[in-house]
Short mmCIF file of C-alpha atoms in Angstrom, two decimals:
data_model
loop_
_atom_site.label_atom_id
_atom_site.label_comp_id
_atom_site.label_asym_id
_atom_site.label_seq_id
_atom_site.Cartn_x
_atom_site.Cartn_y
_atom_site.Cartn_z
CA MET A 1 15.85 27.54 -8.82
CA SER A 2 16.99 26.09 -5.54
CA ASP A 3 13.60 27.07 -4.14
CA TRP A 4 12.23 23.91 -5.61
CA ILE A 5 14.03 21.78 -3.13
CA HIS A 6 13.45 22.47 0.51
CA ARG A 7 16.31 21.01 2.40
CA ILE A 8 15.03 20.46 5.88
CA ILE A 9 18.02 20.11 8.13
CA ALA A 10 17.95 19.26 11.82
CA PRO A 11 14.36 18.13 11.86
CA SER A 12 14.37 17.98 15.62
CA ALA A 13 13.94 21.73 15.48
CA ILE A 14 10.68 21.52 13.63
CA ILE A 15 9.00 18.49 15.05
CA ILE A 16 5.49 19.58 15.59
CA SER A 17 4.48 17.86 18.76
CA ALA A 18 6.45 18.26 21.95
CA GLY A 19 7.60 14.70 21.99
CA ALA A 20 7.45 11.79 19.70
CA ILE A 21 4.10 10.46 18.68
CA PRO A 22 4.65 6.94 19.83
CA CYS A 23 1.55 5.27 18.59
CA TYR A 24 -1.26 5.71 16.20
CA ALA A 25 -4.19 3.50 15.55
CA THR A 26 -6.84 3.23 12.92
CA THR A 27 -10.04 1.25 12.96
CA TYR A 28 -11.26 0.49 9.47
CA LEU A 29 -14.06 -1.96 9.97
CA THR A 30 -15.87 -3.68 12.79
CA VAL A 31 -16.22 -7.45 12.59
CA GLY A 32 -19.86 -7.01 11.62
CA GLN A 33 -19.06 -4.57 8.82
CA ALA A 34 -16.31 -6.82 7.49
CA GLN A 35 -18.70 -9.78 7.46
CA LYS A 36 -21.18 -7.85 5.32
CA ILE A 37 -18.46 -6.68 2.95
CA CYS A 38 -16.86 -10.10 2.51
CA PHE A 39 -20.15 -11.99 2.12
CA THR A 40 -22.78 -9.68 0.65
CA ASN A 41 -25.08 -12.66 0.05
CA ALA A 42 -24.88 -14.15 3.56
CA THR A 43 -27.95 -14.58 5.70
CA GLN A 44 -26.25 -15.95 8.81
CA PHE A 45 -22.86 -16.01 10.53
CA ILE A 46 -22.66 -18.87 13.00
CA ALA A 47 -19.94 -18.47 15.62
CA ALA A 48 -17.68 -21.53 15.61
CA ASP A 49 -14.58 -20.52 17.57
CA VAL A 50 -11.85 -23.11 17.75
CA THR A 51 -9.55 -23.76 20.70
CA LEU A 52 -6.41 -25.35 19.37
CA THR A 53 -4.68 -28.19 21.17
CA SER A 54 -0.92 -27.95 21.44
CA GLU A 55 -0.64 -30.78 18.88
CA GLN A 56 -2.77 -28.79 16.44
CA ARG A 57 -0.68 -25.69 17.00
CA LYS A 58 2.49 -27.65 16.36
CA ALA A 59 1.01 -29.23 13.23
CA ILE A 60 -0.05 -25.84 11.83
CA THR A 61 3.36 -24.35 12.60
CA LYS A 62 5.05 -27.25 10.85
CA ASP A 63 2.74 -27.12 7.83
CA SER A 64 2.82 -23.36 7.31
CA GLY A 65 6.27 -22.51 8.61
CA VAL A 66 4.65 -19.77 10.68
CA ARG A 67 4.45 -19.90 14.46
CA VAL A 68 0.96 -20.14 16.00
CA ARG A 69 0.85 -17.55 18.75
CA LEU A 70 -2.75 -17.73 19.96
CA ASP A 71 -4.61 -20.82 21.07
CA THR A 72 -8.09 -19.59 20.22
CA GLN A 73 -9.15 -18.80 16.69
CA LYS A 74 -12.32 -16.80 16.13
CA VAL A 75 -14.28 -18.42 13.33
CA TRP A 76 -17.74 -18.07 11.79
CA ARG A 77 -19.52 -20.48 9.45
CA VAL A 78 -21.24 -18.45 6.77
CA GLN A 79 -24.65 -19.48 5.48
CA ASN A 80 -26.96 -18.31 2.73
CA GLY A 81 -30.21 -19.87 3.91
CA ASP A 82 -29.45 -23.58 4.21
CA LYS A 83 -26.44 -23.35 1.98
CA PHE A 84 -22.93 -23.23 3.48
CA ILE A 85 -21.00 -20.57 1.55
CA GLY A 86 -17.73 -20.11 3.41
CA TRP A 87 -15.69 -19.33 6.49
CA PHE A 88 -14.96 -16.01 8.11
CA ILE A 89 -11.84 -16.06 10.31
CA GLN A 90 -10.67 -13.24 12.56
CA ASP A 91 -6.99 -13.05 13.37
CA GLU A 92 -4.23 -10.78 14.55
CA VAL A 93 -0.59 -10.46 13.59
CA LEU A 94 2.15 -8.79 15.51
CA GLY A 95 4.67 -7.49 13.02
CA LYS A 96 7.92 -5.77 13.68
CA HIS A 97 6.33 -2.41 14.30
CA GLU A 98 2.65 -2.93 13.97
CA TYR A 99 -0.19 -4.76 15.59
CA ILE A 100 -2.92 -5.68 13.16
CA GLN A 101 -6.42 -7.12 13.46
CA TRP A 102 -7.57 -8.61 10.20
CA VAL A 103 -9.97 -11.12 8.70
CA LEU A 104 -9.67 -13.83 6.12
CA ALA A 105 -12.80 -14.84 4.22
CA LEU A 106 -12.71 -18.29 2.61
CA ASN A 107 -15.07 -19.66 0.01
CA ALA A 108 -16.82 -22.97 0.68
CA ASP A 109 -14.00 -24.82 -1.12
CA GLY A 110 -11.35 -23.22 1.08
CA SER A 111 -10.02 -20.76 -1.50
CA VAL A 112 -9.25 -17.20 -0.41
CA ARG A 113 -12.22 -14.94 -1.00
CA GLN A 114 -11.09 -11.71 0.62
CA ILE A 115 -8.67 -10.14 3.09
CA GLU A 116 -9.65 -7.06 5.07
CA ILE A 117 -7.73 -5.14 7.71
CA LEU A 118 -9.96 -4.32 10.69
CA ASP A 119 -7.64 -2.41 12.95
CA TYR A 120 -4.08 -1.26 12.66
CA ARG A 121 -1.99 -0.11 15.54
CA GLU A 122 1.50 1.04 14.90
CA THR A 123 4.18 1.37 17.52
CA TYR A 124 7.85 1.97 17.09
CA GLY A 125 11.06 1.40 18.91
CA TYR A 126 12.36 -1.01 21.50
CA GLN A 127 9.33 -0.44 23.69
CA VAL A 128 7.13 -2.33 21.27
CA ARG A 129 7.76 -5.68 22.94
CA ASP A 130 7.23 -4.26 26.38
CA GLU A 131 3.69 -5.18 27.42
CA LYS A 132 3.57 -2.56 30.13
CA TRP A 133 4.60 0.14 27.73
CA ARG A 134 2.03 -0.99 25.23
CA ALA A 135 -0.67 -1.27 27.86
CA GLN A 136 -0.65 2.45 28.47
CA PHE A 137 -2.26 2.94 25.08
CA TYR A 138 -5.06 0.46 25.56
CA GLY A 139 -6.67 2.61 28.20
CA LYS A 140 -6.68 5.56 25.84
CA GLN A 141 -8.71 3.88 23.19
CA HIS A 142 -11.85 5.80 23.83
CA GLY A 143 -10.51 9.18 24.79
CA ALA A 144 -7.23 10.75 23.88
CA LYS A 145 -6.35 8.28 21.18
CA LEU A 146 -9.38 9.14 19.13
CA LYS A 147 -8.25 12.69 18.91
CA LEU A 148 -4.83 11.54 17.79
CA ASP A 149 -6.56 9.41 15.19
CA ASP A 150 -8.23 12.33 13.57
CA ASP A 151 -5.11 14.38 13.47
CA ILE A 152 -2.52 11.84 12.51
CA LYS A 153 -3.86 9.55 9.92
CA ASN A 154 -2.11 10.28 6.69
CA ILE A 155 1.50 9.35 6.85
CA SER A 156 4.07 9.33 4.13
CA GLY A 157 7.61 8.16 4.54
CA ALA A 158 7.80 4.54 5.52
CA THR A 159 6.70 1.73 3.36
CA LEU A 160 5.45 -0.82 5.82
CA SER A 161 5.78 -4.34 4.60
CA SER A 162 2.65 -6.44 4.49
CA ARG A 163 4.71 -9.60 4.75
CA HIS A 164 3.24 -10.43 8.17
CA ILE A 165 -0.22 -10.63 6.67
CA ALA A 166 1.10 -12.92 3.94
CA ASP A 167 2.49 -15.16 6.71
CA GLY A 168 -0.87 -14.95 8.50
CA VAL A 169 -2.66 -16.11 5.34
CA LYS A 170 -0.30 -19.10 5.11
CA ARG A 171 -0.93 -19.98 8.74
CA LEU A 172 -4.72 -19.70 8.43
CA LEU A 173 -4.81 -21.78 5.26
CA SER A 174 -2.98 -24.54 7.18
CA PHE A 175 -5.48 -24.05 10.01
CA TYR A 176 -8.26 -24.55 7.48
CA GLU A 177 -6.67 -27.67 5.99
CA LEU A 178 -5.73 -29.32 9.29
CA VAL A 179 -8.56 -28.24 11.58
CA LEU A 180 -11.59 -26.55 9.99
CA LYS A 181 -11.98 -28.84 7.00
CA LYS A 182 -12.16 -31.96 9.18
CA MET B 1 -38.29 23.38 0.28
CA LEU B 2 -36.57 20.56 -1.54
CA ARG B 3 -33.25 21.71 -0.13
CA LEU B 4 -34.66 21.50 3.35
CA GLY B 5 -35.65 17.94 2.66
CA LEU B 6 -32.05 17.10 1.80
CA ARG B 7 -30.52 18.57 4.89
CA PRO B 8 -30.35 15.42 7.01
CA HIS B 9 -28.32 13.74 4.30
CA LEU B 10 -25.88 16.60 4.10
CA ARG B 11 -25.27 16.21 7.79
CA SER B 12 -24.68 12.50 7.57
CA GLU B 13 -22.54 12.20 4.52
CA PRO B 14 -20.96 8.79 4.16
CA LYS B 15 -17.29 8.36 4.86
CA ILE B 16 -15.48 5.06 4.86
CA ARG B 17 -11.88 3.93 5.32
CA ARG B 18 -10.63 0.55 4.26
CA CYS B 19 -7.26 -1.14 4.18
CA ARG B 20 -5.91 -4.18 2.38
CA PRO B 21 -2.47 -5.71 1.94
CA LEU B 22 -1.51 -4.98 -1.67
CA LEU B 23 1.64 -4.14 -3.66
CA GLY B 24 3.76 -5.47 -0.79
CA THR B 25 2.43 -2.86 1.61
CA PHE B 26 -0.79 -1.69 3.21
CA VAL B 27 -3.08 0.23 0.92
CA GLU B 28 -5.58 2.49 2.62
CA ILE B 29 -8.52 4.05 0.80
CA THR B 30 -10.67 6.78 2.30
CA ALA B 31 -13.79 7.76 0.38
CA SER B 32 -16.24 10.40 1.42
CA GLY B 33 -18.58 13.04 0.15
CA ASN B 34 -22.18 13.53 -0.62
CA ALA B 35 -22.21 12.29 -4.15
CA TRP B 36 -25.48 10.40 -4.09
CA HIS B 37 -26.67 12.24 -7.17
CA ARG B 38 -23.68 11.00 -9.12
CA LEU B 39 -23.91 7.54 -7.67
CA GLY B 40 -27.41 7.43 -9.10
CA LEU B 41 -28.88 6.82 -5.69
CA ASN B 42 -32.17 7.89 -4.32
CA PRO B 43 -31.53 10.76 -1.89
CA ALA B 44 -34.08 9.21 0.44
CA LEU B 45 -31.79 6.21 0.96
CA ASP B 46 -30.48 5.80 4.46
CA LEU B 47 -26.84 6.21 5.38
CA PRO B 48 -25.97 2.47 5.49
CA SER B 49 -27.27 2.01 1.96
CA ARG B 50 -25.22 4.92 0.68
CA CYS B 51 -22.20 3.58 2.56
CA SER B 52 -22.63 0.28 0.79
CA ALA B 53 -22.41 2.07 -2.57
CA PHE B 54 -19.15 3.57 -1.30
CA HIS B 55 -17.87 0.13 -0.29
CA GLU B 56 -18.57 -1.06 -3.82
CA ALA B 57 -16.55 1.83 -5.22
CA VAL B 58 -13.67 1.07 -2.86
CA ASP B 59 -13.82 -2.65 -3.71
CA ALA B 60 -13.50 -1.71 -7.39
CA ALA B 61 -10.53 0.56 -6.63
CA PHE B 62 -8.76 -2.22 -4.70
CA ALA B 63 -9.47 -4.58 -7.60
CA ALA B 64 -7.86 -2.14 -10.06
CA MET B 65 -4.72 -2.02 -7.91
CA LYS B 66 -4.65 -5.78 -7.57
CA LYS B 67 -4.78 -5.98 -11.38
CA ILE B 68 -1.71 -3.74 -11.63
CA GLN B 69 0.06 -5.91 -9.04
CA ASN B 70 -0.75 -9.06 -11.01
CA MET B 71 0.60 -7.53 -14.23
CA MET B 72 3.69 -5.71 -12.98
CA SER B 73 5.07 -7.54 -9.94
CA ALA B 74 8.72 -8.51 -10.37
CA HIS B 75 8.25 -11.12 -7.60
CA ASP B 76 5.40 -12.96 -9.30
CA PRO B 77 6.61 -15.38 -12.01
CA ALA B 78 3.13 -15.27 -13.57
CA SER B 79 3.13 -11.49 -14.11
CA GLU B 80 3.41 -9.85 -17.50
CA LEU B 81 6.59 -8.16 -16.30
CA SER B 82 8.14 -11.55 -15.54
CA LEU B 83 7.20 -12.67 -19.04
CA LEU B 84 9.06 -9.66 -20.42
CA ASN B 85 12.05 -10.39 -18.21
CA ARG B 86 12.21 -13.97 -19.45
CA GLU B 87 11.50 -13.47 -23.13
CA ALA B 88 11.79 -9.90 -24.47
CA ALA B 89 15.52 -10.30 -25.03
CA HIS B 90 14.77 -13.17 -27.43
CA ARG B 91 11.56 -12.13 -29.16
CA ILE B 92 8.95 -9.38 -29.44
CA VAL B 93 6.43 -9.57 -26.59
CA THR B 94 3.01 -7.88 -26.73
CA VAL B 95 1.83 -6.48 -23.39
CA SER B 96 -1.40 -5.09 -21.93
CA ARG B 97 -2.41 -1.47 -22.30
CA GLU B 98 -1.59 -0.80 -18.64
CA THR B 99 1.88 -2.32 -18.70
CA TYR B 100 2.68 -0.50 -21.94
CA GLU B 101 1.50 2.78 -20.40
CA VAL B 102 3.79 2.31 -17.40
CA LEU B 103 6.73 1.31 -19.62
CA ARG B 104 6.24 4.42 -21.75
CA ARG B 105 6.22 6.65 -18.70
CA ALA B 106 9.22 4.87 -17.20
CA ASP B 107 11.08 5.31 -20.48
CA ARG B 108 10.18 9.00 -20.61
CA MET B 109 11.48 9.51 -17.05
CA ALA B 110 14.71 7.63 -17.85
CA VAL B 111 15.32 9.71 -20.99
CA GLU B 112 14.54 13.06 -19.35
CA SER B 113 16.60 12.26 -16.25
CA LYS B 114 19.46 10.81 -18.32
CA GLY B 115 19.15 7.57 -16.38
CA ALA B 116 18.84 9.00 -12.88
CA PHE B 117 15.48 7.26 -12.93
CA ASP B 118 16.28 3.78 -14.18
CA TYR B 119 13.84 0.88 -14.42
CA THR B 120 16.53 -1.61 -15.45
CA VAL B 121 18.24 -1.91 -12.05
CA ALA B 122 16.61 -5.28 -11.31
CA PRO B 123 19.86 -7.28 -11.82
CA THR B 124 21.59 -5.16 -9.18
CA LEU B 125 18.70 -5.48 -6.71
CA ALA B 126 18.61 -9.24 -7.34
CA ARG B 127 22.33 -9.45 -6.58
CA TRP B 128 21.68 -7.64 -3.31
CA GLY B 129 18.97 -10.14 -2.42
CA LEU B 130 16.18 -7.55 -2.69
CA LEU B 131 14.55 -9.09 -5.76
CA PRO B 132 14.30 -12.77 -6.83
CA ALA B 133 17.64 -14.29 -7.85
CA THR B 134 16.19 -15.22 -11.25
CA LEU B 135 16.38 -11.53 -12.20
CA GLN B 136 20.17 -11.55 -12.08
CA CYS B 137 21.68 -10.96 -15.47
CA GLU B 138 25.29 -11.02 -16.70
CA ASN B 139 26.44 -7.98 -18.69
CA ALA B 140 22.96 -6.57 -18.52
CA GLY B 141 21.86 -3.80 -20.85
CA ASN B 142 20.22 -0.63 -19.57
CA TRP B 143 17.13 1.48 -20.26
CA ARG B 144 18.52 2.51 -23.65
CA ASP B 145 18.16 -1.12 -24.73
CA VAL B 146 14.39 -1.27 -24.14
CA LEU B 147 12.47 -0.84 -27.38
CA LEU B 148 8.84 0.19 -27.11
CA LEU B 149 7.33 -0.60 -30.50
CA ARG B 150 3.93 0.06 -32.02
CA ARG B 151 0.88 -1.94 -30.99
CA ARG B 152 2.14 -2.44 -27.43
CA GLN B 153 5.08 -4.53 -28.53
CA VAL B 154 8.26 -4.66 -26.48
CA ARG B 155 11.73 -5.94 -27.32
CA PHE B 156 15.05 -5.78 -25.43
CA LEU B 157 18.15 -5.20 -27.56
CA ARG B 158 20.36 -6.83 -24.93
CA PRO B 159 19.65 -9.21 -22.07
CA LEU B 160 18.26 -7.19 -19.16
CA THR B 161 15.58 -7.34 -16.50
CA LEU B 162 13.06 -4.69 -15.52
CA ASP B 163 11.69 -3.66 -12.17
CA LEU B 164 8.78 -1.22 -12.20
CA GLY B 165 8.82 -0.84 -8.41
CA GLY B 166 9.79 2.82 -8.70
CA ILE B 167 6.76 3.84 -10.72
CA ALA B 168 4.08 1.11 -10.85
CA LYS B 169 2.90 1.65 -7.28
CA GLY B 170 2.25 5.30 -8.06
CA PHE B 171 0.48 4.29 -11.26
CA ALA B 172 -1.70 1.85 -9.29
CA VAL B 173 -2.66 4.70 -6.95
CA ASP B 174 -3.63 6.82 -9.99
CA GLN B 175 -5.74 3.97 -11.38
CA ALA B 176 -7.55 3.58 -8.04
CA ILE B 177 -8.30 7.32 -7.93
CA GLU B 178 -9.70 7.10 -11.46
CA VAL B 179 -12.00 4.20 -10.50
CA LEU B 180 -13.27 6.04 -7.42
CA ARG B 181 -14.02 9.10 -9.54
CA GLU B 182 -15.88 6.99 -12.10
CA HIS B 183 -17.97 5.54 -9.29
CA GLY B 184 -19.07 9.01 -8.31
CA VAL B 185 -17.16 9.31 -5.06
CA ALA B 186 -16.86 13.02 -4.27
CA SER B 187 -13.53 12.96 -2.48
CA ALA B 188 -10.98 10.29 -1.70
CA MET B 189 -7.47 9.44 -0.64
CA VAL B 190 -5.49 6.40 -1.72
CA ASN B 191 -2.35 5.75 0.34
CA ALA B 192 -0.10 2.87 -0.68
CA GLY B 193 2.52 2.88 2.05
CA GLY B 194 3.42 6.51 1.54
CA ASP B 195 2.69 6.85 -2.16
CA LEU B 196 -0.59 8.66 -1.99
CA ARG B 197 -2.99 10.83 -3.91
CA VAL B 198 -6.04 12.85 -2.95
CA PHE B 199 -8.93 14.30 -4.89
CA GLY B 200 -11.98 16.28 -3.92
CA ALA B 201 -12.75 19.71 -2.61
CA GLN B 202 -10.96 19.49 0.71
CA SER B 203 -7.25 19.40 1.32
CA SER B 204 -5.67 16.68 3.40
CA ARG B 205 -2.95 16.97 5.97
CA ILE B 206 -0.04 14.62 5.39
CA HIS B 207 2.65 13.90 7.95
CA LEU B 208 6.14 13.10 6.75
CA ARG B 209 7.92 10.53 8.82
CA HIS B 210 11.41 11.36 9.98
CA PRO B 211 13.90 9.05 8.22
CA SER B 212 16.02 8.12 11.22
CA GLN B 213 13.30 8.20 13.86
CA PRO B 214 10.19 6.80 12.22
CA GLN B 215 8.19 7.37 15.37
CA GLN B 216 8.55 11.09 14.85
CA PHE B 217 6.91 13.29 12.31
CA ALA B 218 9.23 15.81 10.81
CA HIS B 219 7.00 17.83 8.56
CA ARG B 220 3.40 18.44 7.65
CA ILE B 221 2.07 19.09 4.18
CA GLU B 222 -1.36 20.19 3.03
CA LEU B 223 -2.31 18.33 -0.09
CA ALA B 224 -5.23 19.06 -2.42
CA GLN B 225 -5.91 17.47 -5.82
CA ALA B 226 -2.37 16.15 -5.91
CA ALA B 227 -0.09 13.23 -5.19
CA LEU B 228 2.81 12.76 -2.80
CA ALA B 229 5.39 9.99 -2.93
CA THR B 230 8.27 9.31 -0.59
CA SER B 231 11.46 7.32 -1.11
CA SER B 232 13.94 6.61 1.64
CA PRO B 233 16.57 3.89 2.03
CA CYS B 234 16.13 3.92 5.80
CA PHE B 235 13.70 1.06 5.99
CA THR B 236 15.42 -1.41 3.69
CA GLU B 237 19.07 -0.59 4.23
CA LYS B 238 21.16 -3.57 5.33
CA ASN B 239 24.69 -4.94 5.32
CA LEU B 240 25.61 -7.39 2.61
CA HIS B 241 29.13 -8.84 2.72
CA GLY B 242 30.46 -5.65 4.26
CA GLN B 243 28.63 -3.44 1.76
CA ARG B 244 25.66 -1.22 2.61
CA VAL B 245 22.74 -1.86 0.28
CA SER B 246 19.10 -0.72 0.03
CA HIS B 247 16.18 -1.03 -2.38
CA LEU B 248 17.19 2.28 -3.96
CA VAL B 249 19.89 2.10 -6.60
CA ASP B 250 21.98 5.09 -7.55
CA SER B 251 21.76 4.18 -11.21
CA ILE B 252 24.46 6.60 -12.28
CA ARG B 253 27.09 5.36 -9.83
CA GLN B 254 25.73 1.79 -9.63
CA THR B 255 25.76 1.88 -5.85
CA ALA B 256 23.02 1.82 -3.23
CA VAL B 257 21.45 4.99 -1.91
CA THR B 258 22.08 4.84 1.83
CA GLY B 259 22.11 7.11 4.84
CA VAL B 260 19.58 9.17 6.69
CA ILE B 261 17.67 10.75 3.86
CA SER B 262 14.06 10.82 2.80
CA VAL B 263 12.73 12.47 -0.35
CA SER B 264 9.08 13.30 -0.88
CA VAL B 265 7.74 14.76 -4.10
CA ARG B 266 4.41 16.47 -4.62
CA ALA B 267 3.11 16.26 -8.19
CA GLN B 268 -0.19 16.14 -10.05
CA GLU B 269 -0.12 12.39 -10.51
CA CYS B 270 1.30 9.69 -8.31
CA TRP B 271 3.35 7.77 -10.93
CA LEU B 272 5.16 11.05 -11.61
CA ALA B 273 5.74 11.84 -7.93
CA ASP B 274 7.00 8.28 -7.41
CA ALA B 275 9.48 8.47 -10.31
CA LEU B 276 10.68 11.98 -9.47
CA THR B 277 11.74 10.94 -5.95
CA LYS B 278 14.45 8.80 -7.57
CA VAL B 279 15.62 11.67 -9.76
CA VAL B 280 15.90 13.94 -6.71
CA LEU B 281 17.91 11.28 -4.86
CA ASN B 282 20.27 10.47 -7.74
CA ALA B 283 20.61 13.73 -9.65
CA PRO B 284 19.56 16.71 -7.49
CA GLN B 285 20.74 19.32 -10.03
CA LEU B 286 18.84 17.82 -12.93
CA ALA B 287 15.88 17.21 -10.64
CA GLN B 288 15.33 20.93 -10.22
CA LYS B 289 14.72 21.28 -13.93
CA MET B 290 12.36 18.32 -14.06
CA LEU B 291 10.43 19.41 -10.97
CA ALA B 292 9.93 22.83 -12.57
CA LYS B 293 8.81 21.30 -15.84
CA TYR B 294 6.14 19.19 -14.14
CA GLY B 295 5.08 21.82 -11.59
CA ALA B 296 6.27 19.50 -8.85
CA GLU B 297 7.98 20.14 -5.56
CA ALA B 298 10.41 18.12 -3.44
CA PHE B 299 10.87 17.86 0.32
CA VAL B 300 14.23 16.49 1.36
CA LEU B 301 14.69 15.36 4.94
CA THR B 302 18.17 14.62 6.25
CA ALA B 303 19.67 14.09 9.66
#
């Protein structure tokens, strides 16, 4: 009967790779693909990036309770012919362990239409905040990392909280109210 | 000759991966396969068009999971579960088919595990600050006090609050798989932060994260036509007034499950795998019997 439970003791003995696998990344959608998915009826996406002044950043932080980290926000006005049908906003959040590119699609009235994750990069440990440490993975985006991608993509074990995205939504809705809408 | 004409499409079968924040975690859906005939598509369609049919299927699967979240979230005051938690101790409440289905399964797991799986631990989790404070409840009843009546009617015999966190996520994964199948997707994986299920001809390789060193992978499992769910206190464990607590309640001892341990269960369906992880954690002896009964298997990782 005890065969039903495999007790795996001292996992260091059976770790598959030689060392830790410090990083894995997944690209789900390109910006262009996400645009098509969020607005199937769109005919045009007009780039309308916004550079935030420090006053605007402070105002958004105050309104949303979430710190504004970047001073440029990538934004597209979405059109169906002559008709304005919504906003498409690209953003990134840096969580505790993960680095996420995502988009928020808003309807013309500013309500949330859709959220899609574009790219998800997960790193662990104290090194996460170390830019130099993180930089070593950027260079590998086109070569070695892709191979890792294929091999290590399905992970079970940690439930990663999506709270950082929820915070990002709050921040971008304040951005819409205080900056885009005007 | 017709087969020859189809060859290019076999080579370029659509495969898409999408991810959305849902159920408090990141839900990833992978759909692939050459199911154009079941999708009702013209085989002459180009790859982007067939991909767009896949995106529609994945959109529908996400929507099904969102529906489960809206009905069964203990955090959302507008959910059906919150309605139960507020009112079922005072009157009979009629719930949706989905919520009733999950309650019936939760009840079955509680009965069979003699309470090692317990969906009435919400007051304890609320006291530990892991669920909204409104779910706290003095002298709360337990799973034996939940009456599931005919016509999807529910009544609590004593004041209590429910949390379906230990089973509803798995159920949502099952629902998403069902939707993808209905849409003619040939093979797919739905992964809701470690509660996952695959279907289709090919097996998938799943990496289990090591509980104390999440950057390391401790074990690899091949999964085909099955579900895998993992429970571990390692990512929610915290100190509370000198006491160690986590989101996993040892319902028999009324304490938190803590320490370097991670339990993964492979079963046919994800709700079952999800629920059985709690039985393995809280009642390992009994768990062996239940795992055997359901043709399931557990992987226990410790330090």
